[in-house]
């Protein structure tokens, strides 16, 4: 519209700034949930968990020699109630809440 300021650049900038913030919050939620079920008897798996955000991409994972084996081997016995597929299950169980965190971040940045 004539005479109206073009806010599209401001909106896009706010959106771009909000996405990584929301992704970080979502990733932290998933990692926290994953740590609740990850095997702890053997050592330091939880302390190797991390969230990495790069623009519009986010990754959650563990940097441990045995993380993949513990995650994938469903026949391992976990006497403390820990479970295999701890990261996969966390993502499935917290997907809606993670999306809500991302949506909230974007909505707040856009004044909603």
Backbone as CSV, one residue per row, in Angstrom:
resi,resn,N_x,N_y,N_z,CA_x,CA_y,CA_z,C_x,C_y,C_z
1,UNK,0.845,-1.181,0.000,0.000,0.000,0.000,0.887,1.239,0.000
2,UNK,0.428,2.183,-0.727,1.169,3.414,-0.819,1.097,4.181,0.492
3,UNK,2.237,4.708,0.899,2.286,5.462,2.146,2.538,4.598,3.374
4,UNK,2.452,3.304,3.233,2.700,2.384,4.340,4.167,1.946,4.309
5,UNK,4.789,1.854,5.489,6.179,1.374,5.493,6.239,-0.110,5.146
6,UNK,7.305,-0.509,4.488,7.505,-1.912,4.150,8.129,-2.614,5.356
7,UNK,7.327,-3.386,6.044,7.788,-4.070,7.248,8.313,-5.469,6.962
8,UNK,8.265,-5.885,5.710,8.639,-7.260,5.401,10.084,-7.567,5.785
9,UNK,10.998,-6.641,5.599,12.395,-6.875,5.970,12.530,-7.027,7.483
10,UNK,11.804,-6.214,8.249,11.843,-6.307,9.708,11.253,-7.625,10.200
11,UNK,10.172,-8.031,9.570,9.524,-9.290,9.942,10.448,-10.464,9.638
12,UNK,11.058,-10.442,8.477,11.972,-11.519,8.102,13.174,-11.568,9.040
13,UNK,13.707,-10.430,9.400,14.835,-10.376,10.327,14.438,-10.921,11.707
14,UNK,13.277,-10.556,12.195,12.790,-11.050,13.491,12.581,-12.559,13.438
15,UNK,12.042,-13.040,12.340,11.824,-14.477,12.160,13.151,-15.218,12.171
16,UNK,14.107,-14.719,11.409,15.423,-15.371,11.325,16.144,-15.387,12.673
17,UNK,15.926,-14.376,13.466,16.549,-14.336,14.792,15.838,-15.270,15.766
18,UNK,14.554,-15.443,15.609,13.761,-16.248,16.546,13.910,-17.750,16.328
19,UNK,14.116,-18.167,15.096,14.184,-19.599,14.800,15.302,-20.296,15.576
20,UNK,16.538,-19.812,15.556,17.582,-20.499,16.329,17.308,-20.529,17.834
21,UNK,16.702,-19.489,18.347,16.360,-19.456,19.781,15.344,-20.546,20.089
22,UNK,14.320,-20.650,19.264,13.307,-21.683,19.455,13.855,-23.084,19.259
23,UNK,14.734,-23.247,18.284,15.341,-24.559,18.054,16.222,-24.971,19.231
24,UNK,16.955,-24.029,19.798,17.797,-24.338,20.964,16.931,-24.799,22.128
25,UNK,15.850,-24.083,22.379,14.940,-24.461,23.467,14.331,-25.841,23.208
26,UNK,13.934,-26.099,21.968,13.354,-27.399,21.616,14.385,-28.507,21.786
27,UNK,15.598,-28.259,21.342,16.656,-29.251,21.478,16.982,-29.561,22.924
28,UNK,17.019,-28.537,23.757,17.290,-28.739,25.185,16.186,-29.572,25.837
29,UNK,14.959,-29.333,25.435,13.835,-30.125,25.945,14.005,-31.600,25.570
30,UNK,14.339,-31.851,24.326,14.518,-33.231,23.852,15.703,-33.890,24.552
31,UNK,16.799,-33.168,24.704,17.970,-33.734,25.382,17.664,-34.049,26.840
32,UNK,16.967,-33.172,27.519,16.594,-33.419,28.914,15.738,-34.678,29.031
33,UNK,14.777,-34.816,28.150,13.918,-36.007,28.143,14.743,-37.259,27.832
34,UNK,15.635,-37.156,26.889,16.479,-38.288,26.522,17.359,-38.731,27.689
35,UNK,17.903,-37.773,28.415,18.762,-38.096,29.556,18.021,-38.859,30.649
36,UNK,16.716,-38.681,30.725,15.934,-39.402,31.736,15.944,-40.903,31.485
37,UNK,16.049,-41.320,30.233,16.009,-42.740,29.878,17.350,-43.302,29.420
38,UNK,18.359,-42.461,29.289,19.647,-42.966,28.809,20.336,-43.779,29.898
39,UNK,21.093,-44.790,29.502,21.783,-45.638,30.475,22.800,-44.842,31.297
40,UNK,22.701,-44.956,32.594,23.603,-44.203,33.467,24.527,-45.107,34.276
41,UNK,24.269,-46.389,34.301,25.072,-47.305,35.108,26.526,-47.338,34.649
42,UNK,26.743,-47.252,33.348,28.093,-47.399,32.806,28.939,-46.138,32.900
43,UNK,28.350,-44.994,33.144,29.212,-43.819,33.246,28.616,-42.510,32.816
44,UNK,29.302,-41.861,31.906,29.098,-40.442,31.633,28.296,-40.111,30.383
45,UNK,27.439,-40.964,29.952,26.709,-40.733,28.706,25.962,-39.397,28.715
46,UNK,25.231,-39.118,29.773,24.438,-37.883,29.823,25.298,-36.638,29.646
47,UNK,26.488,-36.646,30.225,27.343,-35.457,30.165,27.893,-35.201,28.770
48,UNK,27.772,-36.171,27.871,28.255,-35.976,26.509,27.155,-35.506,25.565
49,UNK,25.942,-35.342,26.075,24.832,-34.892,25.247,24.971,-33.415,24.908
50,UNK,24.518,-33.060,23.716,24.587,-31.659,23.312,23.502,-31.330,22.292
51,UNK,23.253,-30.047,22.183,22.342,-29.500,21.179,23.167,-28.549,20.322
52,UNK,23.088,-28.708,19.019,23.799,-27.836,18.094,22.779,-27.213,17.146
53,UNK,22.795,-25.897,17.090,21.888,-25.167,16.202,22.734,-24.389,15.202
54,UNK,22.376,-24.533,13.940,23.053,-23.811,12.869,21.977,-23.242,11.950
55,UNK,21.625,-22.003,12.199,20.582,-21.365,11.398,19.234,-22.002,11.625
56,UNK,18.738,-22.682,10.605,17.426,-23.313,10.705,17.518,-24.826,10.909
57,UNK,18.698,-25.294,11.280,18.888,-26.722,11.535,19.331,-26.939,12.969
58,UNK,18.847,-28.036,13.565,19.178,-28.358,14.943,19.473,-29.841,15.040
59,UNK,20.489,-30.166,15.827,20.818,-31.558,16.075,20.963,-31.800,17.560
60,UNK,20.527,-32.968,17.998,20.676,-33.390,19.391,21.399,-34.722,19.347
61,UNK,22.416,-34.876,20.162,23.143,-36.137,20.136,24.088,-36.284,21.304
62,UNK,24.808,-37.380,21.276,25.761,-37.719,22.328,27.111,-37.991,21.689
63,UNK,28.171,-37.530,22.331,29.522,-37.735,21.858,30.236,-38.676,22.820
64,UNK,29.840,-39.906,22.777,30.389,-40.927,23.662,30.703,-42.160,22.835
65,UNK,31.743,-42.872,23.231,32.140,-44.062,22.484,31.024,-45.103,22.429
66,UNK,30.230,-45.165,23.445,29.237,-46.232,23.518,27.799,-45.747,23.342
67,UNK,27.596,-44.496,23.042,26.238,-43.957,22.915,25.421,-44.676,21.853
68,UNK,26.008,-44.870,20.688,25.261,-45.514,19.599,24.893,-46.956,19.956
69,UNK,25.835,-47.688,20.557,25.545,-49.070,20.945,24.422,-49.113,21.972
70,UNK,24.489,-48.234,22.956,23.454,-48.206,23.992,22.102,-47.834,23.396
71,UNK,22.103,-46.943,22.426,20.861,-46.483,21.817,20.241,-47.558,20.922
72,UNK,21.053,-48.206,20.114,20.542,-49.099,19.083,20.329,-50.546,19.527
73,UNK,21.078,-51.019,20.489,20.990,-52.424,20.878,19.850,-52.641,21.867
74,UNK,18.745,-53.103,21.329,17.540,-53.260,22.151,17.616,-54.466,23.079
75,UNK,18.597,-55.306,22.914,18.730,-56.490,23.778,19.589,-56.231,25.009
76,UNK,20.232,-55.043,25.087,21.007,-54.736,26.293,20.087,-54.675,27.499
77,UNK,20.568,-55.168,28.602,19.816,-55.107,29.855,20.155,-53.803,30.579
78,UNK,19.132,-53.110,31.036,19.303,-51.845,31.746,18.607,-51.972,33.103
79,UNK,19.350,-52.402,34.109,18.740,-52.711,35.400,18.146,-51.509,36.138
80,UNK,18.563,-50.307,35.795,18.023,-49.127,36.481,16.787,-48.565,35.783
81,UNK,16.240,-49.316,34.842,15.053,-48.850,34.139,15.368,-48.010,32.925
82,UNK,16.657,-47.804,32.639,17.039,-47.067,31.446,16.629,-47.865,30.216
83,UNK,16.589,-47.204,29.079,16.043,-47.849,27.889,16.919,-47.614,26.671
84,UNK,16.854,-48.524,25.712,17.445,-48.225,24.405,16.539,-47.226,23.683
85,UNK,17.011,-46.706,22.601,16.245,-45.750,21.780,15.848,-44.506,22.583
86,UNK,16.690,-44.152,23.579,16.362,-43.044,24.477,16.234,-41.712,23.745
87,UNK,17.064,-41.456,22.760,16.975,-40.198,22.022,15.792,-40.206,21.053
88,UNK,15.623,-41.293,20.363,14.499,-41.438,19.430,13.165,-41.307,20.163
89,UNK,13.051,-41.973,21.313,11.819,-41.896,22.097,11.567,-40.492,22.616
90,UNK,12.630,-39.807,23.021,12.477,-38.438,23.515,11.933,-37.531,22.420
91,UNK,12.444,-37.689,21.218,11.951,-36.878,20.101,10.482,-37.164,19.829
92,UNK,10.129,-38.429,19.825,8.734,-38.804,19.589,7.826,-38.278,20.692
93,UNK,8.253,-38.448,21.943,7.417,-38.060,23.080,7.301,-36.553,23.262
94,UNK,8.304,-35.817,22.846,8.316,-34.365,23.071,8.177,-33.546,21.791
95,UNK,7.824,-34.178,20.698,7.732,-33.463,19.416,6.762,-32.287,19.481
96,UNK,5.567,-32.510,20.012,4.580,-31.422,20.076,5.064,-30.284,20.970
97,UNK,5.639,-30.617,22.118,6.143,-29.586,23.031,7.312,-28.830,22.400
98,UNK,8.164,-29.539,21.666,9.295,-28.896,20.991,8.794,-27.924,19.921
99,UNK,7.801,-28.343,19.158,7.220,-27.452,18.153,6.553,-26.246,18.799
100,UNK,5.939,-26.448,19.953,5.335,-25.323,20.677,6.395,-24.306,21.095
101,UNK,7.559,-24.796,21.552,8.645,-23.881,21.930,9.125,-23.076,20.727
102,UNK,9.262,-23.727,19.590,9.678,-23.031,18.375,8.622,-22.013,17.958
103,UNK,7.376,-22.416,17.990,6.281,-21.525,17.624,6.196,-20.316,18.554
104,UNK,6.379,-20.557,19.838,6.342,-19.468,20.815,7.463,-18.473,20.561
105,UNK,8.645,-18.971,20.285,9.772,-18.103,20.012,9.490,-17.212,18.806
106,UNK,8.985,-17.794,17.759,8.670,-17.029,16.551,7.539,-16.042,16.817
107,UNK,6.493,-16.512,17.496,5.360,-15.631,17.793,5.758,-14.432,18.627
108,UNK,6.603,-14.659,19.636,7.061,-13.542,20.479,7.888,-12.550,19.667
109,UNK,8.730,-13.071,18.788,9.568,-12.192,17.967,8.738,-11.338,16.997
110,UNK,7.609,-11.899,16.590,6.751,-11.181,15.651,5.667,-10.356,16.352
111,UNK,5.755,-10.325,17.682,4.827,-9.492,18.446,3.514,-10.164,18.748
112,UNK,3.492,-11.482,18.655,2.231,-12.212,18.876,2.059,-12.766,20.239
